[in-house]
Amino acid sequence: MSLPLAGLLLLPLVVHRTVPLAAAGASAGSTVELHGKAAHWDSAVGLRSDKMPTMSSPSQPAAAASSSSATEPVSQAPISWPRRLGIAVLIAMALAGGWRGWRGLVNESSLGAARWIGPVAQNPRLAEPSAFLAVADFEVVAHPQNASLSVSVDGQYRALLNGRAVGGGRMVNGDDSLHRYEVAPLLVQGGNRLVVEVSNGLGHSMVAARLSLEGEAAVTTGSGDFRLLRQSFPGLVSGWRGAGEGDAMNRWGQPPQGRSGELVENLRPVLDGEGATRVVSAQVEALGPRDWLVSFAEPTVGTLAVLLGEEGSDSGLLFVEREEGSADSPSIPALSRQGAVAELLLIPGQRRWWDHSPRQWHQVRILGPSVVEGAELWQHGADDEVLAPQRSVVELPGAFGLSSPRLSHPLADIVWGALQEDSAAEPEPQSAPS
């Protein structure tokens, strides 16, 4: 439960405990009852009893009624400063929660009324890696002058419009980014298809997206415009095959709800915009079972694509060389359980895995897939304008400078578990008979 909601729920209890009945300050031995056997209800609210008729019990002597009529007004006990401070804190927490909820409803970002959507988890209590496609079809009557796409995810994403790469990124560990692209050059008159590939090796993933034409929303997540697919097939991304009815999805609140703070909007260039696309091939070498080395002739910036041997049957982790290697003679990247720089997580039906955004690659070690048939870098016209992400794991500082312990990485557990199973299944070498 969030702190603002907890404060709102506890506020009535604190107020009730803070303003007790004035009878608590009455003389010892006196009690307040509904029918006033030993005291009157007017004494509980601090009124003089001689202004109201007494309700003495017949079983009591008349002297008791006359003595009760002389009761003085009862003063209310003052509220202590610690209790006042507690009330103020709880009120502030409740107001903060209401303000954040209102901001989520009005949502001043370019996402508009978009809501979070994601697949229905088979076991919601387990953090299992997930990958899905969010697909939306829409019509363009007249080619617009202005069209923008806004995307925010929990995990990593890659957006494509009519089969052309728009962009991508990774948003985890409290990253409250909102990516916006100007996509008017990618639209065509007539039918258009927007596809957002979303994956998260840390657990459940979700996406909020909105495509607007001339400032008006064309498609928005959570409004029925998008279909969620957990399986891909040829022709889906390009749009020449229908997407079908889609799979069951969850719908949550509007951003920034579900994030640690307000969304920070960033305008990013479209990858497959102006300029030609160049493909740089790499050499692939097997270092061992489920262990592959991909090498480029020199450090090169681009979007990495890896072709696997089987459709959607493998997952993996990517590692890069550290500083000890030189550009002419790079070292083979070392393996570590927490040192992966990218997650290879395919949607069933896919054979080619794409990185979410351009980076600089030289040698990359891929751990997990059974077969890697090839790898290449796709260089788009906007690669020079996109800052390559850091190739080291970013750790967020904790409170008072203390870092929280590393949590389990579900995808890493799957990959390392498969390696252990393969090594356990290998027969032990038999010694030659003497």
CSV table of C-alpha atoms in Angstrom, one decimal:
chain,number,residue,atom,x,y,z
A,1,MET,CA,0.0,0.0,0.0
A,2,SER,CA,1.3,3.4,-0.9
A,3,LEU,CA,2.1,6.0,1.9
A,4,PRO,CA,-0.5,8.5,0.7
A,5,LEU,CA,-3.2,5.9,0.8
A,6,ALA,CA,-2.1,4.6,4.2
A,7,GLY,CA,-2.2,8.2,5.5
A,8,LEU,CA,-5.7,8.7,4.2
A,9,LEU,CA,-6.9,5.5,5.8
A,10,LEU,CA,-5.3,6.2,9.2
A,11,LEU,CA,-6.5,9.8,9.4
A,12,PRO,CA,-10.0,9.1,10.8
A,13,LEU,CA,-8.5,6.8,13.4
A,14,VAL,CA,-6.1,9.4,14.6
A,15,VAL,CA,-8.8,12.1,14.7
A,16,HIS,CA,-11.1,9.8,16.6
A,17,ARG,CA,-8.3,9.2,19.1
A,18,THR,CA,-7.4,12.8,19.3
A,19,VAL,CA,-10.9,14.2,20.1
A,20,PRO,CA,-12.3,11.9,22.7
A,21,LEU,CA,-15.5,12.5,24.5
A,22,ALA,CA,-15.3,15.3,27.1
A,23,ALA,CA,-16.5,12.8,29.7
A,24,ALA,CA,-12.9,11.6,29.9
A,25,GLY,CA,-12.2,14.8,31.7
A,26,ALA,CA,-15.1,14.5,34.1
A,27,SER,CA,-14.7,13.5,37.7
A,28,ALA,CA,-13.5,10.1,38.6
A,29,GLY,CA,-16.3,7.5,38.9
A,30,SER,CA,-18.7,9.3,36.6
A,31,THR,CA,-19.7,7.6,33.4
A,32,VAL,CA,-21.6,8.6,30.3
A,33,GLU,CA,-24.3,6.3,29.1
A,34,LEU,CA,-27.0,6.7,26.5
A,35,HIS,CA,-29.8,6.9,29.1
A,36,GLY,CA,-27.8,8.9,31.6
A,37,LYS,CA,-28.0,6.9,34.8
A,38,ALA,CA,-25.1,8.6,36.5
A,39,ALA,CA,-24.5,11.6,34.2
A,40,HIS,CA,-26.2,13.4,31.4
A,41,TRP,CA,-25.4,13.5,27.7
A,42,ASP,CA,-25.1,17.3,27.9
A,43,SER,CA,-22.1,16.9,30.1
A,44,ALA,CA,-20.4,14.9,27.4
A,45,VAL,CA,-20.6,17.8,25.0
A,46,GLY,CA,-19.7,20.4,27.5
A,47,LEU,CA,-23.1,22.0,28.1
A,48,ARG,CA,-24.6,23.0,31.4
A,49,SER,CA,-27.2,20.5,32.5
A,50,ASP,CA,-29.4,23.1,34.0
A,51,LYS,CA,-30.4,24.3,30.5
A,52,MET,CA,-31.9,20.9,29.7
A,53,PRO,CA,-34.3,18.7,31.6
A,54,THR,CA,-32.6,16.0,33.7
A,55,MET,CA,-33.2,12.4,33.1
A,56,SER,CA,-32.6,10.8,36.4
A,57,SER,CA,-33.5,7.2,37.0
A,58,PRO,CA,-36.5,6.4,39.2
A,59,SER,CA,-34.3,4.0,41.2
A,60,GLN,CA,-32.0,6.9,42.2
A,61,PRO,CA,-32.9,9.3,45.0
A,62,ALA,CA,-34.0,12.8,44.1
A,63,ALA,CA,-30.8,14.2,45.7
A,64,ALA,CA,-28.8,12.6,42.9
A,65,ALA,CA,-30.8,14.5,40.3
A,66,SER,CA,-30.4,17.8,42.2
A,67,SER,CA,-26.6,17.2,42.5
A,68,SER,CA,-26.3,16.4,38.8
A,69,SER,CA,-28.1,19.6,37.9
A,70,ALA,CA,-25.2,21.5,39.5
A,71,THR,CA,-22.6,20.0,37.2
A,72,GLU,CA,-20.2,22.6,35.8
A,73,PRO,CA,-19.2,22.7,32.1
A,74,VAL,CA,-16.5,20.2,31.3
A,75,SER,CA,-13.5,21.6,29.4
A,76,GLN,CA,-12.0,19.6,26.5
A,77,ALA,CA,-8.5,18.4,26.9
A,78,PRO,CA,-5.9,20.2,24.7
A,79,ILE,CA,-4.4,18.3,21.8
A,80,SER,CA,-0.7,17.5,22.3
A,81,TRP,CA,1.9,18.8,19.9
A,82,PRO,CA,3.1,15.3,18.8
A,83,ARG,CA,-0.5,14.4,18.0
A,84,ARG,CA,-0.9,17.6,16.1
A,85,LEU,CA,2.2,16.9,14.1
A,86,GLY,CA,1.0,13.4,13.3
A,87,ILE,CA,-2.3,14.8,12.0
A,88,ALA,CA,-0.5,17.3,9.8
A,89,VAL,CA,1.7,14.6,8.4
A,90,LEU,CA,-1.2,12.3,7.6
A,91,ILE,CA,-3.1,15.2,5.9
A,92,ALA,CA,-0.1,16.1,3.8
A,93,MET,CA,0.3,12.4,2.7
A,94,ALA,CA,-3.4,12.2,1.8
A,95,LEU,CA,-3.2,15.4,-0.2
A,96,ALA,CA,0.0,14.3,-2.0
A,97,GLY,CA,-1.7,11.1,-3.0
A,98,GLY,CA,-4.8,12.9,-4.3
A,99,TRP,CA,-2.6,15.4,-6.2
A,100,ARG,CA,-0.6,12.6,-7.9
A,101,GLY,CA,-3.8,10.7,-8.8
A,102,TRP,CA,-5.3,13.9,-10.3
A,103,ARG,CA,-2.1,14.4,-12.3
A,104,GLY,CA,-2.4,10.9,-13.6
A,105,LEU,CA,-6.0,11.6,-14.7
A,106,VAL,CA,-5.4,14.9,-16.4
A,107,ASN,CA,-1.9,13.7,-17.7
A,108,GLU,CA,-0.3,16.8,-19.2
A,109,SER,CA,2.3,14.7,-21.1
A,110,SER,CA,2.0,13.8,-24.8
A,111,LEU,CA,0.6,10.4,-23.8
A,112,GLY,CA,-2.7,12.0,-23.2
A,113,ALA,CA,-5.2,9.4,-22.0
A,114,ALA,CA,-3.0,6.4,-22.8
A,115,ARG,CA,-3.1,3.6,-20.2
A,116,TRP,CA,-0.6,0.9,-19.3
A,117,ILE,CA,-1.3,-2.4,-21.0
A,118,GLY,CA,0.5,-5.7,-20.7
A,119,PRO,CA,0.0,-9.5,-21.0
A,120,VAL,CA,-2.0,-11.5,-18.4
A,121,ALA,CA,0.6,-13.3,-16.3
A,122,GLN,CA,0.2,-17.1,-15.9
A,123,ASN,CA,1.4,-16.7,-12.3
A,124,PRO,CA,1.2,-13.1,-11.1
A,125,ARG,CA,3.2,-13.9,-7.9
A,126,LEU,CA,6.3,-14.9,-9.9
A,127,ALA,CA,8.5,-12.5,-11.7
A,128,GLU,CA,8.8,-14.3,-15.0
A,129,PRO,CA,10.5,-12.8,-18.2
A,130,SER,CA,7.9,-11.6,-20.6
A,131,ALA,CA,7.8,-10.4,-24.3
A,132,PHE,CA,4.9,-9.3,-26.4
A,133,LEU,CA,3.8,-7.2,-29.4
A,134,ALA,CA,1.4,-4.3,-29.1
A,135,VAL,CA,-0.2,-3.8,-32.6
A,136,ALA,CA,-2.4,-1.0,-33.8
A,137,ASP,CA,-3.9,-0.4,-37.3
A,138,PHE,CA,-5.2,3.0,-38.4
A,139,GLU,CA,-6.2,4.9,-41.5
A,140,VAL,CA,-4.6,8.1,-42.9
A,141,VAL,CA,-6.9,10.0,-45.3
A,142,ALA,CA,-4.6,12.9,-46.0
A,143,HIS,CA,-0.9,12.9,-45.3
A,144,PRO,CA,-0.5,15.0,-42.1
A,145,GLN,CA,2.2,17.7,-41.7
A,146,ASN,CA,2.7,16.7,-38.0
A,147,ALA,CA,2.5,13.3,-36.5
A,148,SER,CA,4.2,12.2,-33.2
A,149,LEU,CA,4.6,8.9,-31.4
A,150,SER,CA,5.0,8.8,-27.6
A,151,VAL,CA,6.1,5.6,-25.8
A,152,SER,CA,6.9,4.7,-22.2
A,153,VAL,CA,7.5,1.1,-21.1
A,154,ASP,CA,8.6,-1.0,-18.1
A,155,GLY,CA,11.4,-3.0,-19.7
A,156,GLN,CA,12.8,-2.4,-23.2
A,157,TYR,CA,11.0,-1.7,-26.5
A,158,ARG,CA,11.5,-1.3,-30.2
A,159,ALA,CA,8.9,0.6,-32.2
A,160,LEU,CA,8.2,0.1,-35.9
A,161,LEU,CA,5.8,2.0,-38.2
A,162,ASN,CA,4.9,0.3,-41.5
A,163,GLY,CA,7.9,-2.0,-41.0
A,164,ARG,CA,10.4,0.8,-40.6
A,165,ALA,CA,12.4,1.3,-37.4
A,166,VAL,CA,11.2,4.3,-35.3
A,167,GLY,CA,13.4,3.8,-32.3
A,168,GLY,CA,13.7,2.0,-29.0
A,169,GLY,CA,15.1,2.2,-25.5
A,170,ARG,CA,15.3,0.6,-22.1
A,171,MET,CA,13.4,1.9,-19.0
A,172,VAL,CA,14.0,0.1,-15.8
A,173,ASN,CA,15.1,0.8,-12.2
A,174,GLY,CA,13.0,3.9,-11.8
A,175,ASP,CA,13.7,5.3,-15.3
A,176,ASP,CA,10.7,7.7,-15.8
A,177,SER,CA,11.5,8.5,-19.4
A,178,LEU,CA,8.9,9.3,-22.1
A,179,HIS,CA,10.3,9.0,-25.6
A,180,ARG,CA,8.6,11.0,-28.4
A,181,TYR,CA,9.3,10.8,-32.1
A,182,GLU,CA,8.1,12.8,-35.1
A,183,VAL,CA,6.9,10.1,-37.5
A,184,ALA,CA,5.1,12.0,-40.3
A,185,PRO,CA,7.6,10.9,-43.0
A,186,LEU,CA,6.9,7.2,-42.2
A,187,LEU,CA,3.2,7.4,-42.7
A,188,VAL,CA,1.4,6.4,-45.9
A,189,GLN,CA,-2.0,7.4,-47.2
A,190,GLY,CA,-4.4,4.6,-46.4
A,191,GLY,CA,-3.7,1.7,-44.0
A,192,ASN,CA,-0.9,2.0,-41.5
A,193,ARG,CA,0.4,-0.4,-38.8
A,194,LEU,CA,2.2,0.5,-35.6
A,195,VAL,CA,4.1,-2.3,-33.8
A,196,VAL,CA,5.8,-2.0,-30.4
A,197,GLU,CA,7.9,-4.9,-29.4
A,198,VAL,CA,8.2,-5.0,-25.6
A,199,SER,CA,10.3,-7.4,-23.4
A,200,ASN,CA,11.6,-7.5,-19.8
A,201,GLY,CA,13.9,-10.1,-18.4
A,202,LEU,CA,13.4,-8.8,-14.9
A,203,GLY,CA,9.7,-9.7,-14.8
A,204,HIS,CA,6.3,-8.5,-16.1
A,205,SER,CA,6.4,-5.8,-18.8
A,206,MET,CA,3.9,-3.1,-19.8
A,207,VAL,CA,3.7,-0.2,-22.3
A,208,ALA,CA,1.8,3.1,-22.7
A,209,ALA,CA,1.8,4.6,-26.2
A,210,ARG,CA,-0.1,7.2,-28.2
A,211,LEU,CA,0.2,8.2,-31.9
A,212,SER,CA,-1.3,11.6,-32.8
A,213,LEU,CA,-2.0,13.2,-36.1
A,214,GLU,CA,-2.1,17.0,-36.1
A,215,GLY,CA,-2.4,16.9,-32.3
A,216,GLU,CA,-5.4,14.5,-32.3
A,217,ALA,CA,-5.0,11.0,-31.0
A,218,ALA,CA,-5.1,8.3,-33.8
A,219,VAL,CA,-4.4,5.3,-31.6
A,220,THR,CA,-3.9,5.0,-27.8
A,221,THR,CA,-3.1,2.1,-25.5
A,222,GLY,CA,-5.9,1.1,-23.2
A,223,SER,CA,-8.7,2.4,-25.5
A,224,GLY,CA,-9.2,-0.7,-27.6
A,225,ASP,CA,-7.0,0.5,-30.5
A,226,PHE,CA,-4.1,-1.9,-29.7
A,227,ARG,CA,-4.1,-5.7,-29.8
A,228,LEU,CA,-1.6,-7.6,-27.7
A,229,LEU,CA,0.1,-10.6,-29.3
A,230,ARG,CA,2.4,-13.1,-27.6
A,231,GLN,CA,3.3,-14.8,-30.9
A,232,SER,CA,4.8,-13.3,-34.1
A,233,PHE,CA,4.5,-14.5,-37.7
A,234,PRO,CA,5.7,-13.4,-41.1
A,235,GLY,CA,4.0,-10.3,-42.4
A,236,LEU,CA,2.9,-9.0,-39.0
A,237,VAL,CA,5.4,-6.1,-38.7
A,238,SER,CA,5.1,-4.9,-42.3
A,239,GLY,CA,1.3,-5.0,-42.2
A,240,TRP,CA,0.4,-7.2,-45.1
A,241,ARG,CA,-1.1,-9.8,-42.8
A,242,GLY,CA,-3.9,-9.2,-40.3
A,243,ALA,CA,-3.1,-9.2,-36.6
A,244,GLY,CA,-6.2,-11.2,-35.6
A,245,GLU,CA,-8.1,-10.7,-32.4
A,246,GLY,CA,-5.1,-10.6,-30.1
A,247,ASP,CA,-4.5,-12.2,-26.7
A,248,ALA,CA,-5.9,-11.2,-23.3
A,249,MET,CA,-4.3,-8.1,-21.8
A,250,ASN,CA,-4.3,-6.2,-18.5
A,251,ARG,CA,-5.1,-2.5,-18.4
A,252,TRP,CA,-3.8,-0.3,-15.6
A,253,GLY,CA,-3.9,3.4,-14.8
A,254,GLN,CA,-2.5,6.3,-16.7
A,255,PRO,CA,1.1,7.4,-16.4
A,256,PRO,CA,2.8,8.7,-14.3
A,257,GLN,CA,0.9,6.2,-12.1
A,258,GLY,CA,3.0,3.0,-11.8
A,259,ARG,CA,6.3,5.0,-11.9
A,260,SER,CA,8.4,6.5,-9.2
A,261,GLY,CA,8.0,10.0,-10.4
A,262,GLU,CA,6.8,12.3,-13.2
A,263,LEU,CA,7.5,11.4,-16.7
A,264,VAL,CA,10.5,13.2,-18.4
A,265,GLU,CA,9.8,13.7,-22.1
A,266,ASN,CA,12.6,13.3,-24.5
A,267,LEU,CA,12.4,14.1,-28.3
A,268,ARG,CA,14.4,11.5,-30.1
A,269,PRO,CA,15.3,11.2,-33.8
A,270,VAL,CA,13.7,8.5,-35.9
A,271,LEU,CA,16.2,5.7,-36.8
A,272,ASP,CA,14.9,4.8,-40.2
A,273,GLY,CA,14.3,8.3,-41.3
A,274,GLU,CA,16.4,10.2,-43.8
A,275,GLY,CA,19.6,8.6,-45.1
A,276,ALA,CA,20.5,5.1,-46.3
A,277,THR,CA,20.7,2.0,-44.2
A,278,ARG,CA,23.9,0.1,-44.1
A,279,VAL,CA,24.4,-3.4,-42.8
A,280,VAL,CA,27.8,-4.6,-41.3
A,281,SER,CA,28.2,-8.3,-40.9
A,282,ALA,CA,30.1,-10.0,-38.1
A,283,GLN,CA,32.0,-13.2,-37.6
A,284,VAL,CA,30.5,-15.8,-35.3
A,285,GLU,CA,32.6,-18.3,-33.3
A,286,ALA,CA,31.5,-21.1,-31.0
A,287,LEU,CA,33.4,-21.0,-27.7
A,288,GLY,CA,31.5,-23.9,-26.2
A,289,PRO,CA,27.9,-25.2,-25.6
A,290,ARG,CA,25.5,-22.2,-25.6
A,291,ASP,CA,28.6,-19.9,-25.7
A,292,TRP,CA,29.2,-17.7,-28.8
A,293,LEU,CA,31.6,-14.9,-29.7
A,294,VAL,CA,30.5,-12.3,-32.2
A,295,SER,CA,33.3,-10.1,-33.6
A,296,PHE,CA,33.4,-7.0,-35.8
A,297,ALA,CA,36.5,-5.9,-37.6
A,298,GLU,CA,36.5,-2.6,-35.7
A,299,PRO,CA,34.4,-0.8,-33.1
A,300,THR,CA,31.2,0.1,-34.9
A,301,VAL,CA,28.0,1.9,-33.9
A,302,GLY,CA,24.7,0.4,-34.9
A,303,THR,CA,21.7,-1.7,-33.9
A,304,LEU,CA,22.7,-5.2,-33.3
A,305,ALA,CA,20.7,-8.0,-34.8
A,306,VAL,CA,21.3,-11.7,-34.0
A,307,LEU,CA,19.9,-14.6,-36.1
A,308,LEU,CA,19.2,-17.7,-34.1
A,309,GLY,CA,18.8,-21.2,-35.4
A,310,GLU,CA,15.3,-21.9,-34.0
A,311,GLU,CA,12.2,-19.7,-33.7
A,312,GLY,CA,11.7,-18.2,-30.3
A,313,SER,CA,13.1,-21.2,-28.4
A,314,ASP,CA,16.2,-19.6,-26.8
A,315,SER,CA,17.0,-16.8,-24.4
A,316,GLY,CA,20.4,-15.3,-23.7
A,317,LEU,CA,22.6,-12.7,-22.2
A,318,LEU,CA,25.1,-10.4,-23.9
A,319,PHE,CA,28.5,-9.4,-22.5
A,320,VAL,CA,31.1,-7.0,-23.9
A,321,GLU,CA,34.9,-6.7,-23.4
A,322,ARG,CA,36.1,-4.4,-20.6
A,323,GLU,CA,38.8,-1.8,-20.6
A,324,GLU,CA,41.8,-4.2,-20.6
A,325,GLY,CA,41.2,-5.0,-24.2
A,326,SER,CA,42.5,-2.7,-27.0
A,327,ALA,CA,40.8,-1.8,-30.3
A,328,ASP,CA,43.4,-3.8,-32.3
A,329,SER,CA,43.4,-6.8,-30.0
A,330,PRO,CA,40.2,-6.9,-27.9
A,331,SER,CA,39.9,-9.4,-25.1
A,332,ILE,CA,37.2,-12.0,-25.0
A,333,PRO,CA,34.4,-10.7,-22.8
A,334,ALA,CA,34.3,-12.3,-19.4
A,335,LEU,CA,31.2,-14.0,-18.0
A,336,SER,CA,29.6,-12.9,-14.8
A,337,ARG,CA,26.1,-13.4,-13.3
A,338,GLN,CA,25.5,-9.7,-13.0
A,339,GLY,CA,27.6,-8.3,-15.8
A,340,ALA,CA,25.3,-8.6,-18.8
A,341,VAL,CA,24.7,-5.5,-20.9
A,342,ALA,CA,21.7,-6.7,-22.9
A,343,GLU,CA,18.9,-9.4,-22.7
A,344,LEU,CA,18.2,-11.6,-25.6
A,345,LEU,CA,14.5,-12.4,-25.2
A,346,LEU,CA,12.6,-13.5,-28.3
A,347,ILE,CA,8.9,-13.5,-28.9
A,348,PRO,CA,7.7,-17.0,-30.1
A,349,GLY,CA,7.7,-17.1,-33.9
A,350,GLN,CA,10.8,-14.8,-34.3
A,351,ARG,CA,14.3,-15.9,-35.3
A,352,ARG,CA,16.0,-12.5,-35.4
A,353,TRP,CA,16.6,-10.7,-32.1
A,354,TRP,CA,17.1,-6.9,-32.3
A,355,ASP,CA,18.7,-4.7,-29.7
A,356,HIS,CA,16.6,-1.8,-28.5
A,357,SER,CA,18.8,1.0,-29.7
A,358,PRO,CA,22.2,1.7,-31.4
A,359,ARG,CA,25.4,1.0,-29.4
A,360,GLN,CA,29.0,0.7,-30.1
A,361,TRP,CA,30.1,-3.0,-30.5
A,362,HIS,CA,33.4,-4.7,-31.2
A,363,GLN,CA,33.3,-8.1,-29.6
A,364,VAL,CA,30.2,-9.4,-27.8
A,365,ARG,CA,29.8,-12.7,-26.1
A,366,ILE,CA,26.4,-14.3,-26.2
A,367,LEU,CA,25.5,-16.9,-23.6
A,368,GLY,CA,22.4,-19.1,-23.8
A,369,PRO,CA,21.2,-19.8,-27.4
A,370,SER,CA,21.7,-23.3,-28.8
A,371,VAL,CA,22.6,-22.0,-32.3
A,372,VAL,CA,23.7,-18.5,-33.5
A,373,GLU,CA,23.7,-18.5,-37.3
A,374,GLY,CA,24.8,-14.9,-37.8
A,375,ALA,CA,25.0,-11.3,-36.4
A,376,GLU,CA,25.0,-7.9,-38.0
A,377,LEU,CA,24.8,-4.2,-37.2
A,378,TRP,CA,22.2,-2.0,-38.9
A,379,GLN,CA,23.3,1.5,-39.3
A,380,HIS,CA,20.5,4.0,-39.9
A,381,GLY,CA,20.7,7.6,-40.9
A,382,ALA,CA,20.1,8.8,-37.3
A,383,ASP,CA,22.7,6.6,-35.6
A,384,ASP,CA,25.2,9.4,-35.3
A,385,GLU,CA,22.6,11.5,-33.4
A,386,VAL,CA,21.7,8.8,-30.9
A,387,LEU,CA,23.9,8.5,-27.8
A,388,ALA,CA,25.1,5.0,-27.3
A,389,PRO,CA,24.0,3.7,-23.9
A,390,GLN,CA,26.5,2.9,-21.2
A,391,ARG,CA,27.9,-0.6,-21.5
A,392,SER,CA,28.1,-1.1,-17.8
A,393,VAL,CA,25.4,-2.0,-15.3
A,394,VAL,CA,24.0,1.2,-13.8
A,395,GLU,CA,23.3,0.9,-10.0
A,396,LEU,CA,21.0,3.5,-8.4
A,397,PRO,CA,22.2,4.9,-5.1
A,398,GLY,CA,20.0,4.0,-2.1
A,399,ALA,CA,19.0,6.0,0.9
A,400,PHE,CA,21.9,7.7,2.8
A,401,GLY,CA,24.3,6.5,0.2
A,402,LEU,CA,23.6,2.8,0.8
A,403,SER,CA,23.0,0.6,-2.2
A,404,SER,CA,20.2,-2.0,-2.0
A,405,PRO,CA,21.2,-5.7,-2.5
A,406,ARG,CA,21.0,-7.0,-6.0
A,407,LEU,CA,17.7,-8.8,-6.7
A,408,SER,CA,17.4,-12.0,-8.6
A,409,HIS,CA,17.4,-11.7,-12.4
A,410,PRO,CA,14.8,-14.2,-13.7
A,411,LEU,CA,16.3,-14.3,-17.2
A,412,ALA,CA,19.8,-14.8,-15.9
A,413,ASP,CA,18.5,-17.6,-13.7
A,414,ILE,CA,17.0,-19.3,-16.7
A,415,VAL,CA,20.2,-19.0,-18.8
A,416,TRP,CA,22.6,-20.2,-16.1
A,417,GLY,CA,20.1,-23.0,-15.2
A,418,ALA,CA,20.1,-24.3,-18.8
A,419,LEU,CA,23.9,-24.3,-18.8
A,420,GLN,CA,24.0,-26.3,-15.6
A,421,GLU,CA,21.5,-28.8,-17.0
A,422,ASP,CA,23.6,-29.3,-20.1
A,423,SER,CA,26.8,-29.8,-18.2
A,424,ALA,CA,25.1,-32.3,-15.9
A,425,ALA,CA,23.7,-34.2,-18.9
A,426,GLU,CA,27.2,-34.6,-20.6
A,427,PRO,CA,28.6,-38.0,-20.1
A,428,GLU,CA,31.8,-38.2,-18.0
A,429,PRO,CA,34.9,-39.3,-20.0
A,430,GLN,CA,35.8,-42.9,-19.5
A,431,SER,CA,39.4,-43.9,-18.9
A,432,ALA,CA,41.0,-46.2,-21.3
A,433,PRO,CA,41.3,-49.8,-20.1
A,434,SER,CA,44.7,-50.8,-18.7
